[in-house]
mmCIF file with all atom_site columns, N, CA and C in Angstrom:
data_model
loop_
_atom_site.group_PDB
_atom_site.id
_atom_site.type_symbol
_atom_site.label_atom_id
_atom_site.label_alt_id
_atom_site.label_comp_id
_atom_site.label_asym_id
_atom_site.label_entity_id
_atom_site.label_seq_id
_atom_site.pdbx_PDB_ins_code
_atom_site.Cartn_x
_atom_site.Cartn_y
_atom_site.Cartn_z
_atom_site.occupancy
_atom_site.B_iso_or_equiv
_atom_site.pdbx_formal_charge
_atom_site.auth_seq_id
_atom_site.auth_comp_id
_atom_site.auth_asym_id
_atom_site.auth_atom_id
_atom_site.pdbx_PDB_model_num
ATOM 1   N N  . UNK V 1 1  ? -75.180 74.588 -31.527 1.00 63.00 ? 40  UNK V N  1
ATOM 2   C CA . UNK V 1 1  ? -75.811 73.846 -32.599 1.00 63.00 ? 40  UNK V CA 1
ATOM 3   C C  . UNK V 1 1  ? -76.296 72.509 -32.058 1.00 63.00 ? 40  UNK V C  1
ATOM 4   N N  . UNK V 1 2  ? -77.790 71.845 -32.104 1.00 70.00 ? 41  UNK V N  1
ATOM 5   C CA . UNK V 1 2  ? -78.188 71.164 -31.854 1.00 70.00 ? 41  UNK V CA 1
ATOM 6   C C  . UNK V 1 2  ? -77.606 70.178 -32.772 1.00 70.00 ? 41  UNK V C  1
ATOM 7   N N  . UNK V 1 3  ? -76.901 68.471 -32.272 1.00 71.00 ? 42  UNK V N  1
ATOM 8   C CA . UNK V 1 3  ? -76.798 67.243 -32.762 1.00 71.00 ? 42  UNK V CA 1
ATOM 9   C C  . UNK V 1 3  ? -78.263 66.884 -33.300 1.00 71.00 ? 42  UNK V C  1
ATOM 10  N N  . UNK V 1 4  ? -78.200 66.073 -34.490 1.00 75.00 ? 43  UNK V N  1
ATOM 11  C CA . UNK V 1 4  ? -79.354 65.567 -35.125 1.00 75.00 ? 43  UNK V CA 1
ATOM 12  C C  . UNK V 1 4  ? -79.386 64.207 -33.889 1.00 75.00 ? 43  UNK V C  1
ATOM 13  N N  . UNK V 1 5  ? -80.696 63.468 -34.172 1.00 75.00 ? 44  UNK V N  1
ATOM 14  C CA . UNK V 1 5  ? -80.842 62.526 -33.290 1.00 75.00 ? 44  UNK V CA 1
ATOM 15  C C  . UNK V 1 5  ? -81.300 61.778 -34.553 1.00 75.00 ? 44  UNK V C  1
ATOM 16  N N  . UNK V 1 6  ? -80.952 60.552 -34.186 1.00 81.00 ? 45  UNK V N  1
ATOM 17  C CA . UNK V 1 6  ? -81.734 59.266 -35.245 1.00 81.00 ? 45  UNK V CA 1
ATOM 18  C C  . UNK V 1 6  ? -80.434 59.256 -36.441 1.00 81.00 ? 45  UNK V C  1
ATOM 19  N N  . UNK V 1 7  ? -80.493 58.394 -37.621 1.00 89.00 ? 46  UNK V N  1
ATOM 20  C CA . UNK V 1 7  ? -79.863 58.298 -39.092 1.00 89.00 ? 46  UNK V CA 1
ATOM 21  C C  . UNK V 1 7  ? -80.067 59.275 -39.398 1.00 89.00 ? 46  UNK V C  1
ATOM 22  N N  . UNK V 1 8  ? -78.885 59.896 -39.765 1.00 92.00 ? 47  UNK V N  1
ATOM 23  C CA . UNK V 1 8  ? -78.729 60.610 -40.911 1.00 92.00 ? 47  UNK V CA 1
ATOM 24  C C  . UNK V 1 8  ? -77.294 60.743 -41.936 1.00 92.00 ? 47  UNK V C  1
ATOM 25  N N  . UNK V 1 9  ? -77.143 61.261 -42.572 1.00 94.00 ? 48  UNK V N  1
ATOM 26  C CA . UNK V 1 9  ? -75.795 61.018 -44.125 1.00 94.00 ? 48  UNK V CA 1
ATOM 27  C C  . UNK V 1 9  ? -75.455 62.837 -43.988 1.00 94.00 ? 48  UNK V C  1
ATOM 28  N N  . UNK V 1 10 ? -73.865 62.593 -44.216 1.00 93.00 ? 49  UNK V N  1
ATOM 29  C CA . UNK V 1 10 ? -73.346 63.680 -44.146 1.00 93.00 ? 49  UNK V CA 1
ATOM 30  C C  . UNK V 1 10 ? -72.127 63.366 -45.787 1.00 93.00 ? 49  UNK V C  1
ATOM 31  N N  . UNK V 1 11 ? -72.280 64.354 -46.510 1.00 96.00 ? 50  UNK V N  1
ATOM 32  C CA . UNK V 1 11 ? -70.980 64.104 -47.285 1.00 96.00 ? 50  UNK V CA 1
ATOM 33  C C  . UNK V 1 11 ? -70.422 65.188 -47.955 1.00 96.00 ? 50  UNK V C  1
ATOM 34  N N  . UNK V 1 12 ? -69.342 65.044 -48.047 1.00 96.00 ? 51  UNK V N  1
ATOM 35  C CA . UNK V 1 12 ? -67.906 66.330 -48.360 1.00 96.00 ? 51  UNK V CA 1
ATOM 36  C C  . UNK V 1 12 ? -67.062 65.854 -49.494 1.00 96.00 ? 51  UNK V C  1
ATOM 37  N N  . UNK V 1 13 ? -66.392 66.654 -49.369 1.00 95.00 ? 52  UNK V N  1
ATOM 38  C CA . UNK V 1 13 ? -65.016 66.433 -50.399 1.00 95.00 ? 52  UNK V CA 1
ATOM 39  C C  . UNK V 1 13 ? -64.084 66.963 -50.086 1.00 95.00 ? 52  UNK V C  1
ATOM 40  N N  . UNK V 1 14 ? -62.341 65.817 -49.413 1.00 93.00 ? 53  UNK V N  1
ATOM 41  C CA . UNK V 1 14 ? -61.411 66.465 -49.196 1.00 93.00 ? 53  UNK V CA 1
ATOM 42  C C  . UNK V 1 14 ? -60.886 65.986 -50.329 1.00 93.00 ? 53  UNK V C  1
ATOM 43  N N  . UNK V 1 15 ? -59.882 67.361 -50.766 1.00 90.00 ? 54  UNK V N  1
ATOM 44  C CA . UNK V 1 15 ? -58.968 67.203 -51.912 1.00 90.00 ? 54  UNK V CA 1
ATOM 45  C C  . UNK V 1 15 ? -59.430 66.050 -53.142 1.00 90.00 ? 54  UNK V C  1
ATOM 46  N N  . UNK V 1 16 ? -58.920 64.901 -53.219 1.00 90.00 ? 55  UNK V N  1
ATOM 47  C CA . UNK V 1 16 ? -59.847 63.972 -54.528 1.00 90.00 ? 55  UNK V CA 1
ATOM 48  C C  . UNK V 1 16 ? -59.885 62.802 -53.796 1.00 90.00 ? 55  UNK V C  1
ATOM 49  N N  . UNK V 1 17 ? -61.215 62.846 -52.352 1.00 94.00 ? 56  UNK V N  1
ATOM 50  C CA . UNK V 1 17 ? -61.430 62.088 -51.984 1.00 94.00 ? 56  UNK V CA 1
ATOM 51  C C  . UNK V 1 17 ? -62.874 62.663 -51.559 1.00 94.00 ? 56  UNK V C  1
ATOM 52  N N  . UNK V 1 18 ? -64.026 61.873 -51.700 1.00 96.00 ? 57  UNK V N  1
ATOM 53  C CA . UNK V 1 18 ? -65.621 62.039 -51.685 1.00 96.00 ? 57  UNK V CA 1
ATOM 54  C C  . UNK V 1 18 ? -65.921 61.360 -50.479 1.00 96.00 ? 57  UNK V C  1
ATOM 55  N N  . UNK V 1 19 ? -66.277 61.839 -49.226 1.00 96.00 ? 58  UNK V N  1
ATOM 56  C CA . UNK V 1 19 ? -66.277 61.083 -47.939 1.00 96.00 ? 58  UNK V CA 1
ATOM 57  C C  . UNK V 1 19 ? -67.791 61.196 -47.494 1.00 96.00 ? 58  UNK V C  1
ATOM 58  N N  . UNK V 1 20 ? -68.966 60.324 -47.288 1.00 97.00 ? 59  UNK V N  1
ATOM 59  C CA . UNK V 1 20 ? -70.081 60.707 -47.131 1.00 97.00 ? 59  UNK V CA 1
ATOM 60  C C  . UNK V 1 20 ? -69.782 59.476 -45.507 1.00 97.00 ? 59  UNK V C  1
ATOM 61  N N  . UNK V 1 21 ? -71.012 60.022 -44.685 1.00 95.00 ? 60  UNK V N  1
ATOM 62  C CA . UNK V 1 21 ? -70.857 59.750 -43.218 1.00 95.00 ? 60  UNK V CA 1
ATOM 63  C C  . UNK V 1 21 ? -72.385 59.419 -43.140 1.00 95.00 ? 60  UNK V C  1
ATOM 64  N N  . UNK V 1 22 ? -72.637 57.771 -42.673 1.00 95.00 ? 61  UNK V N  1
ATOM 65  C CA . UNK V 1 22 ? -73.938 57.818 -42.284 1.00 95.00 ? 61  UNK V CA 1
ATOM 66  C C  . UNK V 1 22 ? -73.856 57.520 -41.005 1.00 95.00 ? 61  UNK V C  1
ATOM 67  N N  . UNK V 1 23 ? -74.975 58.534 -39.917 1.00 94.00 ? 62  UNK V N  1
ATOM 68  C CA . UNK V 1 23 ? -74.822 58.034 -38.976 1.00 94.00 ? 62  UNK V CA 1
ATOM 69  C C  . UNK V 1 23 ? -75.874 58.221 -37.421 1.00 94.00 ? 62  UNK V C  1
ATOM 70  N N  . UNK V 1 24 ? -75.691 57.478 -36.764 1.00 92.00 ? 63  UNK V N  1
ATOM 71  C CA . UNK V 1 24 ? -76.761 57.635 -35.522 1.00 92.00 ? 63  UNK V CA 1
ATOM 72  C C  . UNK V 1 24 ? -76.182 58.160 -34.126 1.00 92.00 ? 63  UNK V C  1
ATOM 73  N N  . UNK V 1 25 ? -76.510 59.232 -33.975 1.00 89.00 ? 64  UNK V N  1
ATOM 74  C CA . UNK V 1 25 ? -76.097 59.699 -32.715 1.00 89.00 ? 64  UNK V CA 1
ATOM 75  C C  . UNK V 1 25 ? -77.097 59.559 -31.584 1.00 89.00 ? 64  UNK V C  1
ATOM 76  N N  . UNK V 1 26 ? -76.956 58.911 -30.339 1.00 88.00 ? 65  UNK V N  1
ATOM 77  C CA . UNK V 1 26 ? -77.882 59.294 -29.387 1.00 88.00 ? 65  UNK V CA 1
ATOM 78  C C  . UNK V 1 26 ? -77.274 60.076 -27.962 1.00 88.00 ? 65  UNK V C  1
ATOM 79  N N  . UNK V 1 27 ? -78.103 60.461 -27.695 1.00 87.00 ? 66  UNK V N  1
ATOM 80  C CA . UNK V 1 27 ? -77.538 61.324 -26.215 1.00 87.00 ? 66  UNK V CA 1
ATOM 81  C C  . UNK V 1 27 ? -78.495 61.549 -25.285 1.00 87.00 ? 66  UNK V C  1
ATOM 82  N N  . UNK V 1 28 ? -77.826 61.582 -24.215 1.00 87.00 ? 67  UNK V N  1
ATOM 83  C CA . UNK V 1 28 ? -79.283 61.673 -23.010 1.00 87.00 ? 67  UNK V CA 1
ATOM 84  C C  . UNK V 1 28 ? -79.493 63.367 -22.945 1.00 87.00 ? 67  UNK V C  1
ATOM 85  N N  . UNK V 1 29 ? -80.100 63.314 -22.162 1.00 86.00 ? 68  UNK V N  1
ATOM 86  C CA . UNK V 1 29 ? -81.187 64.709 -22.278 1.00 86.00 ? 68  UNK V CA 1
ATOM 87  C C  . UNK V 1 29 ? -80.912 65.766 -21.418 1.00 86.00 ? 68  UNK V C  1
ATOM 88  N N  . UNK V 1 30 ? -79.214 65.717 -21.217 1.00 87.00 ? 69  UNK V N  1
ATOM 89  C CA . UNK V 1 30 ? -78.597 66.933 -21.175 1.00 87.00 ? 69  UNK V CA 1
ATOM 90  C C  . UNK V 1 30 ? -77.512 67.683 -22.154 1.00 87.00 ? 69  UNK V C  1
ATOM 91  N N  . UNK V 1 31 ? -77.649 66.715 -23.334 1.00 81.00 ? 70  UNK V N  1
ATOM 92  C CA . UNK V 1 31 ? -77.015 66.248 -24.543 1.00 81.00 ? 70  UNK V CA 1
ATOM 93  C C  . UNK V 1 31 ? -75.617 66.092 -24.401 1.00 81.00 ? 70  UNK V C  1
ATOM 94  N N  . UNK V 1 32 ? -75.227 65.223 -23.681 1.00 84.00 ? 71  UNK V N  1
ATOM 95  C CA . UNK V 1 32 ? -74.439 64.406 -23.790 1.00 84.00 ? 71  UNK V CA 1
ATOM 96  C C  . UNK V 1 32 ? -74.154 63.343 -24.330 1.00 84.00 ? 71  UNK V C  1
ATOM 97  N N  . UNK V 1 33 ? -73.669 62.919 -25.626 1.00 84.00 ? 72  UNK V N  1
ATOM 98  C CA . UNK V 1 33 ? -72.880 61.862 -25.944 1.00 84.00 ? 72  UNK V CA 1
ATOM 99  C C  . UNK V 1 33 ? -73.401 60.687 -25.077 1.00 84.00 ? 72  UNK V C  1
ATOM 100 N N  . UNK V 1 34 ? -74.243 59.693 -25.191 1.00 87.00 ? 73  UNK V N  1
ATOM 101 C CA . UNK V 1 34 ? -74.045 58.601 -25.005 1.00 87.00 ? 73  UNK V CA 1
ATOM 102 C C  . UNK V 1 34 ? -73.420 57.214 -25.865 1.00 87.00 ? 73  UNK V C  1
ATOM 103 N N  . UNK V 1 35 ? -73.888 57.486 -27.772 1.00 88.00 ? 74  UNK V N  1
ATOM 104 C CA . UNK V 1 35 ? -73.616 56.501 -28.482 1.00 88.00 ? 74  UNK V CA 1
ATOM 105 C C  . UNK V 1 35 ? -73.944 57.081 -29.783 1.00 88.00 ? 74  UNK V C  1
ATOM 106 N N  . UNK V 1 36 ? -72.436 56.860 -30.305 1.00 90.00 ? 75  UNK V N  1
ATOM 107 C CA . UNK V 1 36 ? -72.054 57.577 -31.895 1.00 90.00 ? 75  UNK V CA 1
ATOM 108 C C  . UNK V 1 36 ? -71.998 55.956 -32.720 1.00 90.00 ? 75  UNK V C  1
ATOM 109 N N  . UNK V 1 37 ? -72.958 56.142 -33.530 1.00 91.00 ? 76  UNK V N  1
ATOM 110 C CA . UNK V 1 37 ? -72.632 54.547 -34.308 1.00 91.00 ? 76  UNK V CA 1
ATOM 111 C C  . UNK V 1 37 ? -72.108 55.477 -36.561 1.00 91.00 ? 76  UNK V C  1
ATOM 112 N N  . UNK V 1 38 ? -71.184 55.114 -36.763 1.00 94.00 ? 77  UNK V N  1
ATOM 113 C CA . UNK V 1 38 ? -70.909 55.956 -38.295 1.00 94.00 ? 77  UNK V CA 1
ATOM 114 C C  . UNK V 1 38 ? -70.465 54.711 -39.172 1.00 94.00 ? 77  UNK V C  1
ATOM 115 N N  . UNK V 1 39 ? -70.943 54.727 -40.398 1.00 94.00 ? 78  UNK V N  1
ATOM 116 C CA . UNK V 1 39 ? -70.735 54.354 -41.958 1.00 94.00 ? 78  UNK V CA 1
ATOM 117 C C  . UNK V 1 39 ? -69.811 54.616 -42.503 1.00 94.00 ? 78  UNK V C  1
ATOM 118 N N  . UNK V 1 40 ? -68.908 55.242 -42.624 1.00 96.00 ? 79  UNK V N  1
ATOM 119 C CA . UNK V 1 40 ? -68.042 56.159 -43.353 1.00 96.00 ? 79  UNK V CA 1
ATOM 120 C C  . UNK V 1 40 ? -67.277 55.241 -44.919 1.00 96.00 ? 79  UNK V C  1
ATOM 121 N N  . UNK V 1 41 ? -68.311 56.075 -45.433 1.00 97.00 ? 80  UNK V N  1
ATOM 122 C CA . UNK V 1 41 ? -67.253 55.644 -46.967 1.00 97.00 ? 80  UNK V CA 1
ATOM 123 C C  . UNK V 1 41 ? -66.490 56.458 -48.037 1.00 97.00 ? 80  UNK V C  1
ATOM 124 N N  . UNK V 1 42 ? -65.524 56.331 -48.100 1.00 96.00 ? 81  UNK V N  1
ATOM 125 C CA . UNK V 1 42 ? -64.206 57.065 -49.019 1.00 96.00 ? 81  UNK V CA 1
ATOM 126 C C  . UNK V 1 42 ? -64.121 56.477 -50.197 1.00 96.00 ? 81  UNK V C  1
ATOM 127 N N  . UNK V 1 43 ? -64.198 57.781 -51.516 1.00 97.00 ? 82  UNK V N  1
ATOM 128 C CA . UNK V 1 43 ? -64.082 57.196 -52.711 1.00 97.00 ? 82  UNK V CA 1
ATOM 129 C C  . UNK V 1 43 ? -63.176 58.163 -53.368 1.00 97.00 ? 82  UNK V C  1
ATOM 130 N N  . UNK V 1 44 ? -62.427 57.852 -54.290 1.00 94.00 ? 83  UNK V N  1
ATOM 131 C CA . UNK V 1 44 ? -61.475 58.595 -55.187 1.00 94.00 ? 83  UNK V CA 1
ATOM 132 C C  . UNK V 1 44 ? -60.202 58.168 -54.791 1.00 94.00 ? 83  UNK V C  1
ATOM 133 N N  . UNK V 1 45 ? -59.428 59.076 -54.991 1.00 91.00 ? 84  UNK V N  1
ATOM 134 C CA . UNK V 1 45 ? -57.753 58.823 -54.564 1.00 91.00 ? 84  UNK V CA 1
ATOM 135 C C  . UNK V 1 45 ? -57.334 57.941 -53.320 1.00 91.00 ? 84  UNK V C  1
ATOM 136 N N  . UNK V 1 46 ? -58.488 57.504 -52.342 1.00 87.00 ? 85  UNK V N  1
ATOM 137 C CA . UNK V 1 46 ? -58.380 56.595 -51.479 1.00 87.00 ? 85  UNK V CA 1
ATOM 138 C C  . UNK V 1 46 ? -59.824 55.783 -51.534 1.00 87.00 ? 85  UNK V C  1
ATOM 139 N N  . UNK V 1 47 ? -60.043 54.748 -51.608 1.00 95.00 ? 86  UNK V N  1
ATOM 140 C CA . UNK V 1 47 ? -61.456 53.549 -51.380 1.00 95.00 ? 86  UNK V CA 1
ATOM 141 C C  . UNK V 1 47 ? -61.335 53.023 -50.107 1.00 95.00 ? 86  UNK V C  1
ATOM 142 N N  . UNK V 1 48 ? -62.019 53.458 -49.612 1.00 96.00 ? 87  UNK V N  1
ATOM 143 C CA . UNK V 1 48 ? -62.001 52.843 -48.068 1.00 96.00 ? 87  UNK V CA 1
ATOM 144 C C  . UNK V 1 48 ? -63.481 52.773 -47.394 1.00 96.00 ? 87  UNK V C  1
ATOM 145 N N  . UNK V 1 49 ? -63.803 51.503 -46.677 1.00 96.00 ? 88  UNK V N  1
ATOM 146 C CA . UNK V 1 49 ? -65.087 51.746 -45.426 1.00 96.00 ? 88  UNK V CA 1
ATOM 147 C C  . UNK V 1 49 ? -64.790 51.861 -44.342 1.00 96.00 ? 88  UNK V C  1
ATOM 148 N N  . UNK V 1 50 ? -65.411 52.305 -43.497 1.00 94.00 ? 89  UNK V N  1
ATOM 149 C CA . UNK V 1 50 ? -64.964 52.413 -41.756 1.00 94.00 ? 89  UNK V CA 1
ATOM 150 C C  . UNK V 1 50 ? -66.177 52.010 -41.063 1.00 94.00 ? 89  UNK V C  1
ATOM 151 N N  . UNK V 1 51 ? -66.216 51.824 -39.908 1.00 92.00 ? 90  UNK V N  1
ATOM 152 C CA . UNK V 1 51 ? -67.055 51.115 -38.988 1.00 92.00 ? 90  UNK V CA 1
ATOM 153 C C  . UNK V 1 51 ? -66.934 51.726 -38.097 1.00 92.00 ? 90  UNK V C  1
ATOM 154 N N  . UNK V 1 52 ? -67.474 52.481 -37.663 1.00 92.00 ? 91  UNK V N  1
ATOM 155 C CA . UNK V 1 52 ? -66.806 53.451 -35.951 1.00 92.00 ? 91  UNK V CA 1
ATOM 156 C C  . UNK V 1 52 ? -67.778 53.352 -35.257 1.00 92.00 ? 91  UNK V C  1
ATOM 157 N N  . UNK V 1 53 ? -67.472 53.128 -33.776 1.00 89.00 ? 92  UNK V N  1
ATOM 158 C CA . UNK V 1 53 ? -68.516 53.133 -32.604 1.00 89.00 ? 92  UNK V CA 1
ATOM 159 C C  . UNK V 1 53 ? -67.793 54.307 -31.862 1.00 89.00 ? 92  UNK V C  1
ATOM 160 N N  . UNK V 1 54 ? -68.408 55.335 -31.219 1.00 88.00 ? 93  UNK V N  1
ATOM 161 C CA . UNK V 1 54 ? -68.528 56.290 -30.456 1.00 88.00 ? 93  UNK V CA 1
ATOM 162 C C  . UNK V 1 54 ? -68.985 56.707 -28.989 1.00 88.00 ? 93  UNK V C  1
ATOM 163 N N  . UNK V 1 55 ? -68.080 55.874 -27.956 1.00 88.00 ? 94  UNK V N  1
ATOM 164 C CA . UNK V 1 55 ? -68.970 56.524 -26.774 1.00 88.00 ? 94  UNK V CA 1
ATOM 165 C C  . UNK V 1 55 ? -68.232 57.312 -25.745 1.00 88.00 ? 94  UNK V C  1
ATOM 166 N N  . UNK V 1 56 ? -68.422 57.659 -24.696 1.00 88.00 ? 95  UNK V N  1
ATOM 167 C CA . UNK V 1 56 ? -67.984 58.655 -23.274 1.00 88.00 ? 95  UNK V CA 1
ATOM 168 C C  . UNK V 1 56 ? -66.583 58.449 -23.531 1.00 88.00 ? 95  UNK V C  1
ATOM 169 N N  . UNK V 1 57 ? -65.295 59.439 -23.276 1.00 88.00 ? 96  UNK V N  1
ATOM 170 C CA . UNK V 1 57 ? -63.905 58.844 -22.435 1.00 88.00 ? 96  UNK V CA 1
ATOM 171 C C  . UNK V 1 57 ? -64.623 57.882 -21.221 1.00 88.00 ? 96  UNK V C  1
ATOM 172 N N  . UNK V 1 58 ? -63.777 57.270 -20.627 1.00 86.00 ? 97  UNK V N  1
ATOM 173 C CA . UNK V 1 58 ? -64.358 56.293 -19.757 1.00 86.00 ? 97  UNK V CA 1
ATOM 174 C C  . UNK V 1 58 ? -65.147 55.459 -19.386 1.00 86.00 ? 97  UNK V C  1
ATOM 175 N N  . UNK V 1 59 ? -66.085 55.623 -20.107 1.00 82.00 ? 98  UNK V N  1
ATOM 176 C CA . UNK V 1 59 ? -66.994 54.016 -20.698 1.00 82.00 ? 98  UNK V CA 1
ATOM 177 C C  . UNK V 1 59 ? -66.387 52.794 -20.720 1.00 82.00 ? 98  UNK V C  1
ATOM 178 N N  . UNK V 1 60 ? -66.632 51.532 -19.798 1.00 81.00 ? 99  UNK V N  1
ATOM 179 C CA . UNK V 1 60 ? -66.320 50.446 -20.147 1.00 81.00 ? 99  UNK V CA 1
ATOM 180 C C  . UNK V 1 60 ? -67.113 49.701 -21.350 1.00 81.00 ? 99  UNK V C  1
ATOM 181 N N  . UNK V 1 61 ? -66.509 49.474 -21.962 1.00 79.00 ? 100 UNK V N  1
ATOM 182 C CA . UNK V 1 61 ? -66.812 48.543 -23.220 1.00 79.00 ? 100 UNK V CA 1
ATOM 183 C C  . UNK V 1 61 ? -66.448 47.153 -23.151 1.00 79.00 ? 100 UNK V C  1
ATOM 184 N N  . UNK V 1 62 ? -67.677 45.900 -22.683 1.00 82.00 ? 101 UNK V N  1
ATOM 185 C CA . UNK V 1 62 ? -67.066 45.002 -22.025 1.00 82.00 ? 101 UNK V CA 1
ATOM 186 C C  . UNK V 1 62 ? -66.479 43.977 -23.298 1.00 82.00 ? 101 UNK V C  1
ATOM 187 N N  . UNK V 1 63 ? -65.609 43.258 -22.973 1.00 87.00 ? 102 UNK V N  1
ATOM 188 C CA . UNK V 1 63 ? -64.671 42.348 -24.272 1.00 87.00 ? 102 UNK V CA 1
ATOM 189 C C  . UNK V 1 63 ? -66.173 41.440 -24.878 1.00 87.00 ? 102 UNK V C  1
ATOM 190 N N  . UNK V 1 64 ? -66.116 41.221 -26.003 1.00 85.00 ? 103 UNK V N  1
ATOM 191 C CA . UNK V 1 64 ? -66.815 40.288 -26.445 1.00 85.00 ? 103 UNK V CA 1
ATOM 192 C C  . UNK V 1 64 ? -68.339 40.693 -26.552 1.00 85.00 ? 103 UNK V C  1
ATOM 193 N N  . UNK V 1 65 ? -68.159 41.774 -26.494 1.00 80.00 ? 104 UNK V N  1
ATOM 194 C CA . UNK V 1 65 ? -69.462 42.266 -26.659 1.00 80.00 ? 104 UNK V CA 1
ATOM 195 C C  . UNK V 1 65 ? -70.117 42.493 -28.813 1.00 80.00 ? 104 UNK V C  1
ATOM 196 N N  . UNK V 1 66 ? -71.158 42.261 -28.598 1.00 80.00 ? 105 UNK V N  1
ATOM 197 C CA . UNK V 1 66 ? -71.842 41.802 -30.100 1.00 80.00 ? 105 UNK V CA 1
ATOM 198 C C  . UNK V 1 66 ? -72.578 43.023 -30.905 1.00 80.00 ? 105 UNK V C  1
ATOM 199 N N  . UNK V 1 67 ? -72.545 42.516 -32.243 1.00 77.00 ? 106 UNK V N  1
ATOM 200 C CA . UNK V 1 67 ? -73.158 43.907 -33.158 1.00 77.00 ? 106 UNK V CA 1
ATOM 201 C C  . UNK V 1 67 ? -74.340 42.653 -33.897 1.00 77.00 ? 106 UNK V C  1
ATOM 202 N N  . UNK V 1 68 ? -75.327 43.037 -34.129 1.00 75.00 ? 107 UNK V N  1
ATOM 203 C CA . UNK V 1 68 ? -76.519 42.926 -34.538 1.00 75.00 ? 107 UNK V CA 1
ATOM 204 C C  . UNK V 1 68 ? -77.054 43.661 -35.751 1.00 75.00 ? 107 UNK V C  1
ATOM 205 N N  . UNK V 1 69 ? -77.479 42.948 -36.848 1.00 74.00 ? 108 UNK V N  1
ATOM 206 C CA . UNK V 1 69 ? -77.744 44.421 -37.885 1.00 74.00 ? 108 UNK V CA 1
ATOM 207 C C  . UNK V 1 69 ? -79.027 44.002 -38.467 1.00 74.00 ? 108 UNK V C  1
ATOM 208 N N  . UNK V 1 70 ? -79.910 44.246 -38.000 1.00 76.00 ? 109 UNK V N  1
ATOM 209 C CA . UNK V 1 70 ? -81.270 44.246 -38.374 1.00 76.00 ? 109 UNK V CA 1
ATOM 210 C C  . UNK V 1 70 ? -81.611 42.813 -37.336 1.00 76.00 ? 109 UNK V C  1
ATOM 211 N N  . UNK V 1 71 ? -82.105 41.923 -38.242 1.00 74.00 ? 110 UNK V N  1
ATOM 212 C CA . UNK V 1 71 ? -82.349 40.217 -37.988 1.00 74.00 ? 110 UNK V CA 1
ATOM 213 C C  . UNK V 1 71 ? -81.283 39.118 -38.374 1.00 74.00 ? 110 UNK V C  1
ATOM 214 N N  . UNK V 1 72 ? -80.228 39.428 -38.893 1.00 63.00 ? 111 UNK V N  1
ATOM 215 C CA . UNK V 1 72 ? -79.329 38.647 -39.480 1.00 63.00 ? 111 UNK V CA 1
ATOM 216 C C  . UNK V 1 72 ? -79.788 37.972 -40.088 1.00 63.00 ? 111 UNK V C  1
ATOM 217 N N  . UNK V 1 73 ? -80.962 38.228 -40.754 1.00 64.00 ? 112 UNK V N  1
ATOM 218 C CA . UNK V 1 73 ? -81.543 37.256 -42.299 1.00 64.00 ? 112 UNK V CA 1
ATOM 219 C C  . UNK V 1 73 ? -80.665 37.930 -43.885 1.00 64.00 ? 112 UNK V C  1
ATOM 220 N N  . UNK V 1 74 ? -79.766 38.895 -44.126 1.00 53.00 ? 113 UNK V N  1
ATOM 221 C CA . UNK V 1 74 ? -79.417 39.807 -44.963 1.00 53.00 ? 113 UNK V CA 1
ATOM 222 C C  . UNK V 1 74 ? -78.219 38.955 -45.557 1.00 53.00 ? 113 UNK V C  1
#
């Protein structure tokens, strides 16, 4: 099964919790996993947001590194 590339929204329902997933996957062009960025929001019997970044086992992720979300005019 081919990964979508670019935004897209995924959403389910476990037990009495409504979990929809927005999200951007990219991968290089042997489709490998380079960078999972997800939304994740939980509603019902649990309210919760999540923030998840996604990349390789072994990827350095250097400290202090920054998130950007559009222009920061919002």
């Amino acid at each position: 099964q081919q990964i979508p590339q670019g935004w897209f929204k995924a959403c389910t329902k476990q037990e009495d919790v409504d979990i929809c997933n927005v999200q951007n996957i990219t991968t290089a062009g042997n489709g490998q996993l380079v960078t999972g960025v997800s939304l994740i929001e939980l509603k019902g019997k649990v309210n919760r947001k999540v923030f998840q970044v996604t990349v390789p086992t072994g990827r350095l992720v250097p400290p202090g590194i920054g998130l950007q979300i559009d222009t920061g005019k919002a």
